[in-house]
mmCIF file of C-alpha atoms in Angstrom:
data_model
loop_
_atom_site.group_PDB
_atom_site.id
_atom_site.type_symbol
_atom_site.label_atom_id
_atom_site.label_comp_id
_atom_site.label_asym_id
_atom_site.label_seq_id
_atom_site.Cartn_x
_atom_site.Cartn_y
_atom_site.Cartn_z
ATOM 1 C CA UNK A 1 116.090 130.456 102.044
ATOM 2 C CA UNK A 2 116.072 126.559 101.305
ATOM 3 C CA UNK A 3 119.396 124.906 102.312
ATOM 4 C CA UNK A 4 121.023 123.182 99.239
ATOM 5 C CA UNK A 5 122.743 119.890 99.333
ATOM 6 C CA UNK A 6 126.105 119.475 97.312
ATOM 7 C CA UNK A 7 124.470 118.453 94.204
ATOM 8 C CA UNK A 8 127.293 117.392 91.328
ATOM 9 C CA UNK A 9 126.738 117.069 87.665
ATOM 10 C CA UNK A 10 129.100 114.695 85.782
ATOM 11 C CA UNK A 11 129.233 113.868 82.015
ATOM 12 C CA UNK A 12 126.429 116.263 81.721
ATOM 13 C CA UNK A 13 123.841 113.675 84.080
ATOM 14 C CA UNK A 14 122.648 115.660 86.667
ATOM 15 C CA UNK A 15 121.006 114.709 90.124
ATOM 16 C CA UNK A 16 117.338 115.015 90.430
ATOM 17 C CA UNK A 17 115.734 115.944 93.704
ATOM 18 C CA UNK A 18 112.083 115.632 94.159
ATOM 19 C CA UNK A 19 110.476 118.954 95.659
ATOM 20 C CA UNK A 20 109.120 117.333 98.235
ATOM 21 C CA UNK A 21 112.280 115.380 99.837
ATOM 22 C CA UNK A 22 114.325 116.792 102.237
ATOM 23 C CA UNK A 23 118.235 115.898 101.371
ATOM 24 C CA UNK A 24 120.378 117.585 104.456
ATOM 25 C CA UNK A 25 122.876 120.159 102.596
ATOM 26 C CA UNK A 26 126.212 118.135 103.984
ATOM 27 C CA UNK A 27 124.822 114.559 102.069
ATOM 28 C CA UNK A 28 126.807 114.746 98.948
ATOM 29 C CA UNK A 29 125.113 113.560 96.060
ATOM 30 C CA UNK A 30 126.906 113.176 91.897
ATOM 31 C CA UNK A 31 125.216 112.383 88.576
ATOM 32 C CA UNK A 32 122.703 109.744 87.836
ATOM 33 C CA UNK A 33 121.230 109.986 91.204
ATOM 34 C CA UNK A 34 116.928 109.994 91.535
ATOM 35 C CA UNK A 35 115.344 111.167 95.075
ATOM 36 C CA UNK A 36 111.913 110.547 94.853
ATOM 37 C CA UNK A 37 109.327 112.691 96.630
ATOM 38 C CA UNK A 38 108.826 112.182 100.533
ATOM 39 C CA UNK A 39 112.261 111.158 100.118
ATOM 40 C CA UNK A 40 114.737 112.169 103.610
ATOM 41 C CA UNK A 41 118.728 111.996 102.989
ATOM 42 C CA UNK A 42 120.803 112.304 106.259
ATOM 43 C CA UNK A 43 123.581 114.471 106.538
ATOM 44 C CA UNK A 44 127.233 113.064 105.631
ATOM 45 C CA UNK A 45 125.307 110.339 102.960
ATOM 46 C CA UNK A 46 127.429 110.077 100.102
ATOM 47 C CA UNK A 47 125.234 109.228 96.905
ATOM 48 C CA UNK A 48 127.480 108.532 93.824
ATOM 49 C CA UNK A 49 126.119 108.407 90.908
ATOM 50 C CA UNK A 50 129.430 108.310 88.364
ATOM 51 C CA UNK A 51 129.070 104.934 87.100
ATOM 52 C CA UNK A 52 125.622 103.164 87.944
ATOM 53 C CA UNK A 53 122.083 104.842 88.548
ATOM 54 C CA UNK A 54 120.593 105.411 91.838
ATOM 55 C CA UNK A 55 117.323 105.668 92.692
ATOM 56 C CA UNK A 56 115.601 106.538 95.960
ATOM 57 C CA UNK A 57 112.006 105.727 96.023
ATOM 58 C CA UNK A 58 108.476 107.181 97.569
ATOM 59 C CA UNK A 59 109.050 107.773 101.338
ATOM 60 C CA UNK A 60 112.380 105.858 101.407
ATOM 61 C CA UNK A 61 115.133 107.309 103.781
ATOM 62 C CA UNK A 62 118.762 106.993 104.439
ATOM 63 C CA UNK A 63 120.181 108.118 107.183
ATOM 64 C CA UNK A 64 123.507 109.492 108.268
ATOM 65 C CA UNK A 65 126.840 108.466 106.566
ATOM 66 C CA UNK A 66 125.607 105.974 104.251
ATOM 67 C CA UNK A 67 126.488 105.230 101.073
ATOM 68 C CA UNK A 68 124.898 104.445 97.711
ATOM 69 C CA UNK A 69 127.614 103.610 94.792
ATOM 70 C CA UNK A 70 127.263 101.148 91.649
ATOM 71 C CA UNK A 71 129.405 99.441 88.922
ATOM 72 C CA UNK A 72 128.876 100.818 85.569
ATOM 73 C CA UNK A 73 125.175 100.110 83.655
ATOM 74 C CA UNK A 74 123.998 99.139 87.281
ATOM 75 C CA UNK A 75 120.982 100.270 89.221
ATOM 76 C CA UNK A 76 121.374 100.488 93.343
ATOM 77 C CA UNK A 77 117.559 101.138 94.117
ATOM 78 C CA UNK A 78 115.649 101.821 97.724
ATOM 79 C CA UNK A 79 112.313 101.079 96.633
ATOM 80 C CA UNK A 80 108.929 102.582 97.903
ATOM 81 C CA UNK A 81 109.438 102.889 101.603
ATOM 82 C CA UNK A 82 112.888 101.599 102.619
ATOM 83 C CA UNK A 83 114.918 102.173 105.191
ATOM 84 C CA UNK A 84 118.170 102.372 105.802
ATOM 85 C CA UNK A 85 119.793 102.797 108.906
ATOM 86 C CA UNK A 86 123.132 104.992 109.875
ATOM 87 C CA UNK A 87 126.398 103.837 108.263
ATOM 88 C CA UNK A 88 124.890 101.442 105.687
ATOM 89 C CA UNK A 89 126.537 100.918 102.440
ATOM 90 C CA UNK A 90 124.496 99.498 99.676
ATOM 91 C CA UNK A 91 126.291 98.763 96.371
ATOM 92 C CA UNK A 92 124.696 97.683 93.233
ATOM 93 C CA UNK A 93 121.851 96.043 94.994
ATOM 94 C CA UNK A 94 118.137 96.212 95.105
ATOM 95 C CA UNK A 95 116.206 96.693 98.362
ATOM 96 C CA UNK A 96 112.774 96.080 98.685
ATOM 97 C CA UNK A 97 109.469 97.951 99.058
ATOM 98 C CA UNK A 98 108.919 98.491 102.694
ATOM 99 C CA UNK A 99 111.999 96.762 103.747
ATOM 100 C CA UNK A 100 114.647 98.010 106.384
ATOM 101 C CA UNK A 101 118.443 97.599 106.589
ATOM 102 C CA UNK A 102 119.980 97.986 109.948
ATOM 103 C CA UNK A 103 122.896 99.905 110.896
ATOM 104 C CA UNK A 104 126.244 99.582 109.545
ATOM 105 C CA UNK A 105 124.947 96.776 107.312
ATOM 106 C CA UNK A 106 126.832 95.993 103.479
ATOM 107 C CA UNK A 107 124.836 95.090 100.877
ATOM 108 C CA UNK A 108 127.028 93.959 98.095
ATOM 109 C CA UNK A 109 126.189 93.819 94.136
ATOM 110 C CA UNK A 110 123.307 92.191 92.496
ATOM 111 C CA UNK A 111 121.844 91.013 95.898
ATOM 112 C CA UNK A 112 118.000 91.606 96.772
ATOM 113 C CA UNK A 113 116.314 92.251 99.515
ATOM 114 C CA UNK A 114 112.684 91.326 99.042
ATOM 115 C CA UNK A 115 109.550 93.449 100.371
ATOM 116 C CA UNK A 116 108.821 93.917 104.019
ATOM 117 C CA UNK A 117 112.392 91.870 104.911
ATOM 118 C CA UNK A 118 114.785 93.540 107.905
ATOM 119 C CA UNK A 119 118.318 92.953 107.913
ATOM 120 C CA UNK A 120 119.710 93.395 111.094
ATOM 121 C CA UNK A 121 122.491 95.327 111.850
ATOM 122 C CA UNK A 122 126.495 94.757 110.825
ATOM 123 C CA UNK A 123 125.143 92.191 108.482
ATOM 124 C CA UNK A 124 126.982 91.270 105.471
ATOM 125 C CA UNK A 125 125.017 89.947 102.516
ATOM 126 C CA UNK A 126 126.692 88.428 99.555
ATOM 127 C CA UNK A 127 126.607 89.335 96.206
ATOM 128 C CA UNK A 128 124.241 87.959 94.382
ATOM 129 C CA UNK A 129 121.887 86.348 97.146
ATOM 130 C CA UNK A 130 118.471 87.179 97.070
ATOM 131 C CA UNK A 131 116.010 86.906 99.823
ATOM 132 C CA UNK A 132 111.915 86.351 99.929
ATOM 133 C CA UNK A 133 109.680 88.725 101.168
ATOM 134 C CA UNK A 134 109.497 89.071 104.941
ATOM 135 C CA UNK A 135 112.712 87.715 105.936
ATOM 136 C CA UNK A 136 114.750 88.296 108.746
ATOM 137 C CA UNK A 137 118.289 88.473 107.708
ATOM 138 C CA UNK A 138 121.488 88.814 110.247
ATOM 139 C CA UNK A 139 125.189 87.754 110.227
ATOM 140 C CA UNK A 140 128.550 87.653 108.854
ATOM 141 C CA UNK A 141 128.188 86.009 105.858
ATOM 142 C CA UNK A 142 124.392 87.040 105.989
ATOM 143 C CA UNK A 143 121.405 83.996 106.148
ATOM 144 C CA UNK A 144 117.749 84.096 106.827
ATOM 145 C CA UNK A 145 117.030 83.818 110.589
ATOM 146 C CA UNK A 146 113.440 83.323 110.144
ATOM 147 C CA UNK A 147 110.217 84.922 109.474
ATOM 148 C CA UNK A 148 109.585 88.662 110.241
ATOM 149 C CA UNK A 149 106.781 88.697 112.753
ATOM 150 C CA UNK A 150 103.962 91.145 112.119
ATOM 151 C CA UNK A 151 104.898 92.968 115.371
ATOM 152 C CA UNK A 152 108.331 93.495 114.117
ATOM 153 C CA UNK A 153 106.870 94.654 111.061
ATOM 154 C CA UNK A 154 104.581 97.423 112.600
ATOM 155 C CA UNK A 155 107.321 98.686 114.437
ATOM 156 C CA UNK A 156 109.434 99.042 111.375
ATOM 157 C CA UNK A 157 106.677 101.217 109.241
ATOM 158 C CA UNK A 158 106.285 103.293 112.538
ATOM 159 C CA UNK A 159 109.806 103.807 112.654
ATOM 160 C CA UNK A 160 109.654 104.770 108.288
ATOM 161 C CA UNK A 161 106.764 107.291 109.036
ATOM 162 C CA UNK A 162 108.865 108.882 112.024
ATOM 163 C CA UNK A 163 111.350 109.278 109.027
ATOM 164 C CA UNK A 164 108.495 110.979 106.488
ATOM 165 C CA UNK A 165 107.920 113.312 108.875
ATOM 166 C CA UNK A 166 111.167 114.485 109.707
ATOM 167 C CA UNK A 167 111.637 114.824 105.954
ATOM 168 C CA UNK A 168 108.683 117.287 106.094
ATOM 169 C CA UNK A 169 109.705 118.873 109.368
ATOM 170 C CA UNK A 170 113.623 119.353 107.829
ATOM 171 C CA UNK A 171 112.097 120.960 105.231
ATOM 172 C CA UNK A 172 109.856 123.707 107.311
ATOM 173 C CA UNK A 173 111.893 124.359 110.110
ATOM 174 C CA UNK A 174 115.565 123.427 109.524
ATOM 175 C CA UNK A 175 118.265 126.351 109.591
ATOM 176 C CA UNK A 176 121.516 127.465 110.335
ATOM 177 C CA UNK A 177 122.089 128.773 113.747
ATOM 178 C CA UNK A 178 124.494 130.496 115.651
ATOM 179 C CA UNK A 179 124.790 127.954 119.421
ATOM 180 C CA UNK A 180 124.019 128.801 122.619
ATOM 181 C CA UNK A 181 126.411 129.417 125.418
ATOM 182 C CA UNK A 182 123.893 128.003 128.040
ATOM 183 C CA UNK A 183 121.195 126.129 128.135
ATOM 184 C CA UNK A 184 117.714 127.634 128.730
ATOM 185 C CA UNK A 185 115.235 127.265 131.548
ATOM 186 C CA UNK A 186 112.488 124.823 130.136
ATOM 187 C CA UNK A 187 114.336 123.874 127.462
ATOM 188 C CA UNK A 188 111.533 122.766 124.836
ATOM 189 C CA UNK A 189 112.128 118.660 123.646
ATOM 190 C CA UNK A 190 111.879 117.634 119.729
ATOM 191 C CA UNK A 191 108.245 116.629 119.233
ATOM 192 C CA UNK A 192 108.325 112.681 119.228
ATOM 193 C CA UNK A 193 106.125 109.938 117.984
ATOM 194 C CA UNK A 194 105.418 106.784 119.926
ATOM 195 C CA UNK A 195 108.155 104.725 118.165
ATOM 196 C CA UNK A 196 110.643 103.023 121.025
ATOM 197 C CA UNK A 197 113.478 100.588 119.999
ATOM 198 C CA UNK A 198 112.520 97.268 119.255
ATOM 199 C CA UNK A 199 114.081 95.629 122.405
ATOM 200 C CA UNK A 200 111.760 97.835 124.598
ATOM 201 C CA UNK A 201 108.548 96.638 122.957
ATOM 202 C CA UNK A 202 109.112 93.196 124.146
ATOM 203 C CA UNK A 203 108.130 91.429 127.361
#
C-alpha cells in the first residue's frame, strides 16, 4: 500500500501531487501546493500553501526540513530541475531551471535565482535581488562570486539525477519496518551512483 504524505486542504484548494513524484509521508504539505511529476519531497519538508501558490517543477527536489511558504497572491516556484538542499527555506521567490540552492540557505521574497546558478550554502539572498544565469552566489548578505564553471555544473545535474532516482526508488521500494536488533552478516549497501561531494572532485 502507497505511503501517504499529510496532504491538507484549506479554503477548499487542495494539494496536487503528480503520480509520478515521490513526497515522503512525514513532509507536510497545505492548499495551493503543485508537485510536478519526477518530483522527490524529503521527509520533515513543510510546504504551505495558505496564502501564496507553490509550485514544484519536472524533476525538482527538496530535501529534508525545508520549507516553501509565500505572502498572499504570491508564487514560490522550483522550476524544471532544481535543487534544494537540506534545511533551505525559500519564501516567495523564484528559482531557476536547473539551478541548486545549498544547504540551510534563505531565499527571501521576490528574489530570483536564474537558470543553471548554485547558491552555496548558509547564504542569505535579499529580497528582491535577482541573479543571471550561471552564477555562483554565497554569503551573508548574498553576492555573485563568479561564474559557475561547467565542471561545477556537471556535478550539480549528477547530483539532481541521483535525486530522480531516489524519487523512483522511494516510490518502489519504500516501507515501514519493524528495526533490527543486530546487524546482519554482509549487510547489503544502498545502490549508489558515481556522484562524490564537490570538494573531492578537485585536485
Amino acid at each position: 500500500m502507497p505511503m501517504s504524505p499529510k496532504v491538507y486542504e484549506i479554503d477548499g484548494i487542495v494539494p496536487v501531487i503528480d503520480e509520478t513524484a515521490f513526497v515522503h509521508p512525514d513532509a507536510i504539505l497545505i492548499g495551493d501546493v503543485i508537485v510536478g511529476t519526477g518530483v522527490y519531497v524529503g521527509p520533515a519538508c513543510c510546504l504551505r500553501g495558505d496564502f501564496g501558490r507553490l509550485i514544484l517543477e519536472e524533476g525538482s527536489n527538496i530535501q529534508d526540513t525545508c520549507v516553501m511558504h509565500g505572502f498572499p497572491g504570491t508564487d514560490t516556484v522550483v522550476k524544471k530541475n532544481g535543487h534544494i538542499g537540506h534545511g533551505a527555506v525559500l519564501h516567495g521567490c523564484v528559482i531557476g531551471e536547473d539551478a541548486l540552492v545549498g544547504m540551510n540557505a534563505v531565499i527571501m521574497d521576490g528574489a530570483e535565482i536564474g537558470p543553471e546558478c548554485i547558491v552555496a550554502a548558509s547564504a542569505f539572498v535579499r529580497a528582491g535581488l535577482k541573479f543571471e544565469k550561471r552564477s555562483l552566489i554565497g554569503g551573508v548578505p548574498a553576492k555573485v562570486m563568479r561564474e559557475v564553471s561547467d565542471e561545477e555544473f556537471a556535478w550539480k545535474r549528477a547530483g539532481t539525477k541521483e535525486y530522480q532516482d531516489l524519487a523512483v526508488r522511494s516510490l518502489n521500494t519504500m516501507k515501514p519496518a519493524v528495526p533490527l536488533r543486530e546487524v546482519e552478516e554482509n549487510r547489503a549497501r544502498m545502490p549508489s551512483g558515481d556522484v562524490k561531494p564537490l570538494f573531492a572532485t578537485k585536485g
